[in-house]
Amino acid sequence: MALDWKDLTREDKLTFLMVSPTNLNEIYGELDGVDLSSSSLDAEYYTDTRTSGSLTVVGDGWIRGSLIRVVHSVPEWGWTRTLGTYIVTNDEAKRENGVWKYELTLQSMLFGLSTDLLVKPWTVAKNAMAIKAMRDCLNAAAFKHTIVSGANDYKLKTPQVMESGTSRLACLYSLCTMANDRLDVDGNGCVTVSKYVKPASKVPSARIDLSDPRGVAFDDLTRSTDWLQMVDIAAVSFKYSDSVKKGNKTETVQREINAYAKVSSSMHQAHAQRGYTVTDFRSVSELTPQTAAQAQKLANQYLKENAPELVEWELTTTYLPVWEGDVVELVVHDGMEQYKGIRKCLVKGVSLDLGSMTMALTLKETASGDKGDV
């Protein structure tokens, strides 16, 4: 059946399971004593470790060293979703009124790869395949992982040396960048590698209508935009030395090739619309070929890269089954004309209050492009 997340009469249930640190399928038992009012989970699309959280636990129920798996269910619907499986990286304790209270810091499994450093250089050979190298890296760290069907692979054109002291997470990101894959972690704590998909190409999984009388959004919408900082001129400068003969002598002279590109005067970031200019000026160390036409090509490219306006929205909603990387539609009915209507947005950030089951969402419009690490 279709689930109605606008139905606030439903009963949300949270279960906290203690999981073996060496076997994600082995459950030690349920963790009791979690103070939901001071516990939360967070997820960010553009962070290396993707998700984190904190739990307040009253009593000595936590088995030290176990992972914490958070499961959300709505029993009357028969619906269950695992929100995350976390490493505990801090267990600060305080004794009050004869009872110990623990503040557990939760980090994703990717965090565990960020603290695992290579003790000697690791060389990925020329013609090696990126996905096999990723598997080797994860197997060496004893991490459960899934290469999602359809993930991109890449044959290395040159050997890649991962220096000693480099984290395994950095190695994986380097390989994912080569293959144009996205590194993430699923709810059960399994590291995943999948084909990178631009947010603009994703299908929205939910709609948040700010005027819906049965809507899930609170009345606290914030919009931010970089319109007043947007570039309207991109300029390129290439300085080089040239040899010139003067009689029997050869002299070295300094030369410079310059080019620039500017937006149309009708664009809202143009000088005519804002009353001032913002220039992206780049001095390049190489220019091949060393021609004005090549410099102009670069200027046009840099102007295009700067073209999307970064528009983000922040709001609070009741719980929705969305997470970082999902895409939603935000329906805005009032305010400035250019920001009204159906706004297709990437869920850039989520902060879930486990006590109230409310979500503070940061939504980035997909039309803003996808600047940032994949």
GROMACS .gro file of C-alpha atoms in nm, residues 48-360:
model
  313
   48ASP     CA    1   3.372   1.221   0.317
   49THR     CA    2   3.213   0.998   0.580
   50ARG     CA    3   2.850   1.076   0.481
   51THR     CA    4   2.672   1.015   0.814
   52SER     CA    5   2.724   1.044   1.190
   53GLY     CA    6   2.523   1.080   1.510
   54SER     CA    7   2.511   1.084   1.886
   55LEU     CA    8   2.326   0.878   2.145
   56THR     CA    9   2.269   0.937   2.514
   57VAL     CA   10   2.241   0.604   2.696
   58VAL     CA   11   2.133   0.574   3.059
   59GLY     CA   12   2.261   0.262   3.236
   60ASP     CA   13   2.524   0.005   3.149
   61GLY     CA   14   2.343  -0.167   2.865
   62TRP     CA   15   2.591  -0.091   2.588
   63ILE     CA   16   2.839  -0.368   2.512
   64ARG     CA   17   3.159  -0.175   2.465
   65GLY     CA   18   3.310  -0.223   2.119
   66SER     CA   19   2.983  -0.316   1.952
   67LEU     CA   20   2.847  -0.118   1.659
   68ILE     CA   21   2.511   0.056   1.692
   69ARG     CA   22   2.240  -0.007   1.432
   70VAL     CA   23   1.941   0.227   1.433
   71VAL     CA   24   1.616   0.086   1.293
   72HIS     CA   25   1.301   0.290   1.234
   73SER     CA   26   0.967   0.115   1.196
   74VAL     CA   27   0.597   0.193   1.182
   75PRO     CA   28   0.443  -0.130   1.316
   76GLU     CA   29   0.088  -0.056   1.202
   77TRP     CA   30   0.211  -0.025   0.843
   78GLY     CA   31   0.447  -0.321   0.862
   79TRP     CA   32   0.721  -0.083   0.743
   80THR     CA   33   1.085  -0.093   0.854
   81ARG     CA   34   1.394   0.099   0.749
   82THR     CA   35   1.749   0.072   0.882
   83LEU     CA   36   1.876   0.426   0.923
   84GLY     CA   37   2.239   0.343   0.983
   85THR     CA   38   2.502   0.121   1.141
   86TYR     CA   39   2.769   0.314   1.328
   87ILE     CA   40   3.110   0.281   1.486
   88VAL     CA   41   3.126   0.426   1.838
   89THR     CA   42   3.428   0.657   1.860
   90ASN     CA   43   3.367   0.809   2.203
   91ASP     CA   44   3.184   0.683   2.511
   92GLU     CA   45   3.222   0.963   2.763
   93ALA     CA   46   3.047   0.870   3.087
   94LYS     CA   47   2.903   1.060   3.382
   95ARG     CA   48   2.752   0.924   3.703
   96GLU     CA   49   2.437   1.102   3.823
   97ASN     CA   50   2.207   0.994   4.107
   98GLY     CA   51   2.371   0.657   4.124
   99VAL     CA   52   2.332   0.583   3.750
  100TRP     CA   53   2.591   0.603   3.473
  101LYS     CA   54   2.502   0.803   3.164
  102TYR     CA   55   2.700   0.753   2.841
  103GLU     CA   56   2.738   0.999   2.554
  104LEU     CA   57   2.813   0.785   2.250
  105THR     CA   58   2.961   0.949   1.940
  106LEU     CA   59   2.855   0.764   1.627
  107GLN     CA   60   3.051   0.761   1.301
  108SER     CA   61   2.990   0.580   0.975
  109MET     CA   62   3.193   0.283   0.859
  110LEU     CA   63   3.367   0.521   0.617
  111PHE     CA   64   3.511   0.700   0.919
  112GLY     CA   65   3.682   0.374   1.009
  113LEU     CA   66   3.855   0.382   0.671
  114SER     CA   67   3.970   0.741   0.731
  115THR     CA   68   4.169   0.638   1.040
  116ASP     CA   69   4.320   0.327   0.878
  117LEU     CA   70   4.646   0.453   0.727
  118LEU     CA   71   4.878   0.270   0.488
  119VAL     CA   72   5.187   0.160   0.676
  120LYS     CA   73   5.382   0.130   0.350
  121PRO     CA   74   5.328   0.259  -0.006
  122TRP     CA   75   5.064   0.081  -0.213
  123THR     CA   76   5.111   0.077  -0.589
  124VAL     CA   77   4.819   0.019  -0.824
  125ALA     CA   78   4.981  -0.098  -1.146
  126LYS     CA   79   4.932   0.042  -1.494
  127ASN     CA   80   4.637  -0.128  -1.671
  128ALA     CA   81   4.491  -0.238  -1.337
  129MET     CA   82   4.115  -0.200  -1.303
  130ALA     CA   83   3.989   0.054  -1.051
  131ILE     CA   84   3.709  -0.162  -0.910
  132LYS     CA   85   3.942  -0.454  -0.839
  133ALA     CA   86   4.176  -0.211  -0.664
  134MET     CA   87   3.885  -0.082  -0.455
  135ARG     CA   88   3.793  -0.438  -0.359
  136ASP     CA   89   4.155  -0.511  -0.264
  137CYS     CA   90   4.162  -0.199  -0.047
  138LEU     CA   91   3.837  -0.287   0.132
  139ASN     CA   92   3.930  -0.653   0.174
  140ALA     CA   93   4.261  -0.552   0.331
  141ALA     CA   94   4.065  -0.341   0.580
  142ALA     CA   95   3.821  -0.631   0.641
  143PHE     CA   96   3.522  -0.414   0.547
  144LYS     CA   97   3.205  -0.558   0.401
  145HIS     CA   98   3.128  -0.388   0.070
  146THR     CA   99   2.907  -0.395  -0.236
  147ILE     CA  100   2.999  -0.287  -0.587
  148VAL     CA  101   2.657  -0.185  -0.714
  149SER     CA  102   2.560  -0.324  -1.054
  150GLY     CA  103   2.637  -0.068  -1.321
  151ALA     CA  104   2.924   0.095  -1.133
  152ASN     CA  105   3.184   0.243  -1.365
  153ASP     CA  106   3.523   0.077  -1.399
  154TYR     CA  107   3.846   0.231  -1.522
  155LYS     CA  108   4.175   0.095  -1.655
  156LEU     CA  109   4.464   0.290  -1.508
  157LYS     CA  110   4.679   0.451  -1.776
  158THR     CA  111   4.973   0.501  -1.544
  159PRO     CA  112   5.077   0.342  -1.213
  160GLN     CA  113   4.929   0.510  -0.907
  161VAL     CA  114   5.137   0.515  -0.592
  162MET     CA  115   4.943   0.565  -0.270
  163GLU     CA  116   5.202   0.695  -0.024
  164SER     CA  117   5.249   0.551   0.323
  165GLY     CA  118   5.038   0.745   0.573
  166THR     CA  119   4.753   0.784   0.323
  167SER     CA  120   4.416   0.672   0.459
  168ARG     CA  121   4.233   0.387   0.293
  169LEU     CA  122   3.939   0.624   0.254
  170ALA     CA  123   4.156   0.867   0.054
  171CYS     CA  124   4.273   0.576  -0.164
  172LEU     CA  125   3.913   0.478  -0.235
  173TYR     CA  126   3.812   0.834  -0.320
  174SER     CA  127   4.106   0.863  -0.558
  175LEU     CA  128   3.999   0.546  -0.739
  176CYS     CA  129   3.632   0.649  -0.742
  177THR     CA  130   3.725   0.984  -0.897
  178MET     CA  131   3.911   0.805  -1.177
  179ALA     CA  132   3.611   0.580  -1.245
  180ASN     CA  133   3.345   0.849  -1.188
  181ASP     CA  134   3.184   0.644  -0.912
  182ARG     CA  135   3.032   0.750  -0.580
  183LEU     CA  136   3.145   0.604  -0.250
  184ASP     CA  137   2.881   0.571   0.021
  185VAL     CA  138   2.759   0.344   0.299
  186ASP     CA  139   2.420   0.177   0.335
  187GLY     CA  140   2.204   0.146   0.643
  188ASN     CA  141   2.351  -0.191   0.738
  189GLY     CA  142   2.706  -0.054   0.740
  190CYS     CA  143   2.810  -0.197   0.405
  191VAL     CA  144   3.042   0.030   0.203
  192THR     CA  145   2.898   0.083  -0.146
  193VAL     CA  146   3.049   0.187  -0.478
  194SER     CA  147   2.801   0.291  -0.746
  195LYS     CA  148   2.795   0.485  -1.070
  196TYR     CA  149   2.790   0.857  -1.003
  197VAL     CA  150   2.461   1.009  -1.116
  198LYS     CA  151   2.414   1.383  -1.137
  199PRO     CA  152   2.138   1.497  -0.900
  200ALA     CA  153   1.960   1.669  -1.189
  201SER     CA  154   1.917   1.326  -1.354
  202LYS     CA  155   1.757   1.163  -1.049
  203VAL     CA  156   1.383   1.108  -1.010
  204PRO     CA  157   1.232   1.288  -0.706
  205SER     CA  158   1.128   1.050  -0.430
  206ALA     CA  159   0.909   1.294  -0.234
  207ARG     CA  160   0.728   1.627  -0.265
  208ILE     CA  161   0.718   1.891   0.008
  209ASP     CA  162   0.439   2.140  -0.059
  210LEU     CA  163   0.466   2.439   0.172
  211SER     CA  164   0.097   2.526   0.130
  212ASP     CA  165  -0.045   2.178   0.176
  213PRO     CA  166  -0.281   2.186   0.480
  214ARG     CA  167  -0.171   1.827   0.552
  215GLY     CA  168   0.187   1.904   0.471
  216VAL     CA  169   0.491   1.792   0.666
  217ALA     CA  170   0.683   2.122   0.663
  218PHE     CA  171   0.706   2.362   0.954
  219ASP     CA  172   0.684   2.738   0.892
  220ASP     CA  173   1.057   2.811   0.905
  221LEU     CA  174   1.177   2.819   0.545
  222THR     CA  175   1.512   2.985   0.468
  223ARG     CA  176   1.649   3.051   0.120
  224SER     CA  177   2.010   3.134   0.036
  225THR     CA  178   2.163   3.220  -0.300
  226ASP     CA  179   2.502   3.331  -0.430
  227TRP     CA  180   2.346   3.564  -0.690
  228LEU     CA  181   2.516   3.874  -0.546
  229GLN     CA  182   2.855   3.698  -0.559
  230MET     CA  183   2.813   3.537  -0.901
  231VAL     CA  184   3.084   3.587  -1.162
  232ASP     CA  185   2.991   3.790  -1.468
  233ILE     CA  186   3.338   3.809  -1.626
  234ALA     CA  187   3.594   3.527  -1.656
  235ALA     CA  188   3.945   3.634  -1.752
  236VAL     CA  189   4.256   3.435  -1.842
  237SER     CA  190   4.617   3.552  -1.835
  238PHE     CA  191   4.916   3.356  -1.962
  239LYS     CA  192   5.262   3.502  -1.913
  240TYR     CA  193   5.565   3.352  -2.082
  241SER     CA  194   5.920   3.428  -2.187
  242ASP     CA  195   6.016   3.469  -2.551
  243SER     CA  196   6.352   3.506  -2.723
  244VAL     CA  197   6.398   3.797  -2.963
  245LYS     CA  198   6.701   3.860  -3.182
  246LYS     CA  199   6.837   4.214  -3.190
  247GLY     CA  200   7.128   4.224  -3.427
  248ASN     CA  201   7.378   3.968  -3.310
  249LYS     CA  202   7.221   3.943  -2.968
  250THR     CA  203   6.930   3.740  -2.838
  251GLU     CA  204   6.719   3.896  -2.566
  252THR     CA  205   6.453   3.745  -2.344
  253VAL     CA  206   6.130   3.939  -2.330
  254GLN     CA  207   5.817   3.882  -2.124
  255ARG     CA  208   5.491   3.843  -2.313
  256GLU     CA  209   5.132   3.798  -2.204
  257ILE     CA  210   4.821   3.656  -2.369
  258ASN     CA  211   4.490   3.775  -2.229
  259ALA     CA  212   4.128   3.686  -2.296
  260TYR     CA  213   3.796   3.736  -2.123
  261ALA     CA  214   3.432   3.638  -2.155
  262LYS     CA  215   3.132   3.812  -2.003
  263VAL     CA  216   2.768   3.725  -1.957
  264SER     CA  217   2.489   3.883  -2.154
  265SER     CA  218   2.360   4.212  -2.012
  266SER     CA  219   2.019   4.048  -1.969
  267MET     CA  220   2.155   3.791  -1.720
  268HIS     CA  221   2.069   3.875  -1.364
  269GLN     CA  222   2.434   3.860  -1.255
  270ALA     CA  223   2.536   4.116  -1.521
  271HIS     CA  224   2.670   4.458  -1.426
  272ALA     CA  225   2.357   4.616  -1.572
  273GLN     CA  226   2.142   4.422  -1.323
  274ARG     CA  227   2.355   4.452  -1.007
  275GLY     CA  228   2.557   4.766  -1.064
  276TYR     CA  229   2.896   4.599  -1.018
  277THR     CA  230   3.120   4.333  -1.170
  278VAL     CA  231   3.261   4.013  -1.018
  279THR     CA  232   3.561   3.881  -1.211
  280ASP     CA  233   3.703   3.531  -1.202
  281PHE     CA  234   4.065   3.606  -1.295
  282ARG     CA  235   4.294   3.311  -1.357
  283SER     CA  236   4.666   3.316  -1.431
  284VAL     CA  237   4.742   2.989  -1.606
  285SER     CA  238   5.088   2.831  -1.603
  286GLU     CA  239   5.035   2.641  -1.928
  287LEU     CA  240   4.856   2.725  -2.252
  288THR     CA  241   4.858   2.480  -2.541
  289PRO     CA  242   4.870   2.607  -2.807
  290GLN     CA  243   5.001   2.947  -2.698
  291THR     CA  244   4.739   3.144  -2.885
  292ALA     CA  245   4.476   3.406  -2.810
  293ALA     CA  246   4.213   3.165  -2.944
  294GLN     CA  247   4.308   2.903  -2.683
  295ALA     CA  248   4.300   3.162  -2.406
  296GLN     CA  249   3.954   3.269  -2.524
  297LYS     CA  250   3.840   2.907  -2.521
  298LEU     CA  251   3.947   2.878  -2.157
  299ALA     CA  252   3.776   3.204  -2.061
  300ASN     CA  253   3.452   3.082  -2.218
  301GLN     CA  254   3.487   2.751  -2.031
  302TYR     CA  255   3.543   2.921  -1.695
  303LEU     CA  256   3.246   3.152  -1.747
  304LYS     CA  257   3.026   2.852  -1.822
  305GLU     CA  258   3.149   2.676  -1.506
  306ASN     CA  259   3.045   2.980  -1.303
  307ALA     CA  260   2.703   3.012  -1.470
  308PRO     CA  261   2.475   2.811  -1.235
  309GLU     CA  262   2.330   3.005  -0.945
  310LEU     CA  263   2.368   2.822  -0.615
  311VAL     CA  264   2.025   2.814  -0.450
  312GLU     CA  265   1.969   2.631  -0.123
  313TRP     CA  266   1.671   2.596   0.109
  314GLU     CA  267   1.660   2.505   0.477
  315LEU     CA  268   1.346   2.386   0.650
  316THR     CA  269   1.219   2.150   0.918
  317THR     CA  270   0.973   1.871   0.847
  318THR     CA  271   0.822   1.576   1.022
  319TYR     CA  272   0.996   1.251   0.934
  320LEU     CA  273   1.021   1.161   0.567
  321PRO     CA  274   1.203   0.852   0.433
  322VAL     CA  275   1.474   1.059   0.260
  323TRP     CA  276   1.849   1.071   0.313
  324GLU     CA  277   2.153   1.247   0.175
  325GLY     CA  278   2.173   1.203  -0.202
  326ASP     CA  279   1.798   1.168  -0.254
  327VAL     CA  280   1.612   1.422  -0.467
  328VAL     CA  281   1.283   1.586  -0.369
  329GLU     CA  282   1.047   1.850  -0.503
  330LEU     CA  283   0.991   2.161  -0.294
  331VAL     CA  284   0.679   2.357  -0.387
  332VAL     CA  285   0.707   2.729  -0.306
  333HIS     CA  286   0.397   2.943  -0.358
  334ASP     CA  287   0.510   3.292  -0.262
  335GLY     CA  288   0.815   3.517  -0.237
  336MET     CA  289   1.032   3.640  -0.525
  337GLU     CA  290   0.898   3.530  -0.862
  338GLN     CA  291   1.220   3.362  -0.978
  339TYR     CA  292   1.218   3.128  -0.678
  340LYS     CA  293   0.852   3.024  -0.685
  341GLY     CA  294   0.708   2.702  -0.820
  342ILE     CA  295   0.832   2.344  -0.809
  343ARG     CA  296   1.199   2.342  -0.713
  344LYS     CA  297   1.382   2.015  -0.782
  345CYS     CA  298   1.634   1.973  -0.501
  346LEU     CA  299   1.909   1.743  -0.382
  347VAL     CA  300   1.888   1.645  -0.016
  348LYS     CA  301   2.226   1.791   0.074
  349GLY     CA  302   2.194   1.754   0.450
  350VAL     CA  303   1.970   1.585   0.708
  351SER     CA  304   1.966   1.623   1.084
  352LEU     CA  305   1.716   1.385   1.242
  353ASP     CA  306   1.606   1.451   1.601
  354LEU     CA  307   1.530   1.104   1.736
  355GLY     CA  308   1.314   1.242   2.016
  356SER     CA  309   1.068   1.442   1.806
  357MET     CA  310   1.133   1.258   1.476
  358THR     CA  311   1.167   1.594   1.302
  359MET     CA  312   1.418   1.653   1.024
  360ALA     CA  313   1.617   1.968   0.959
   0.00000   0.00000   0.00000
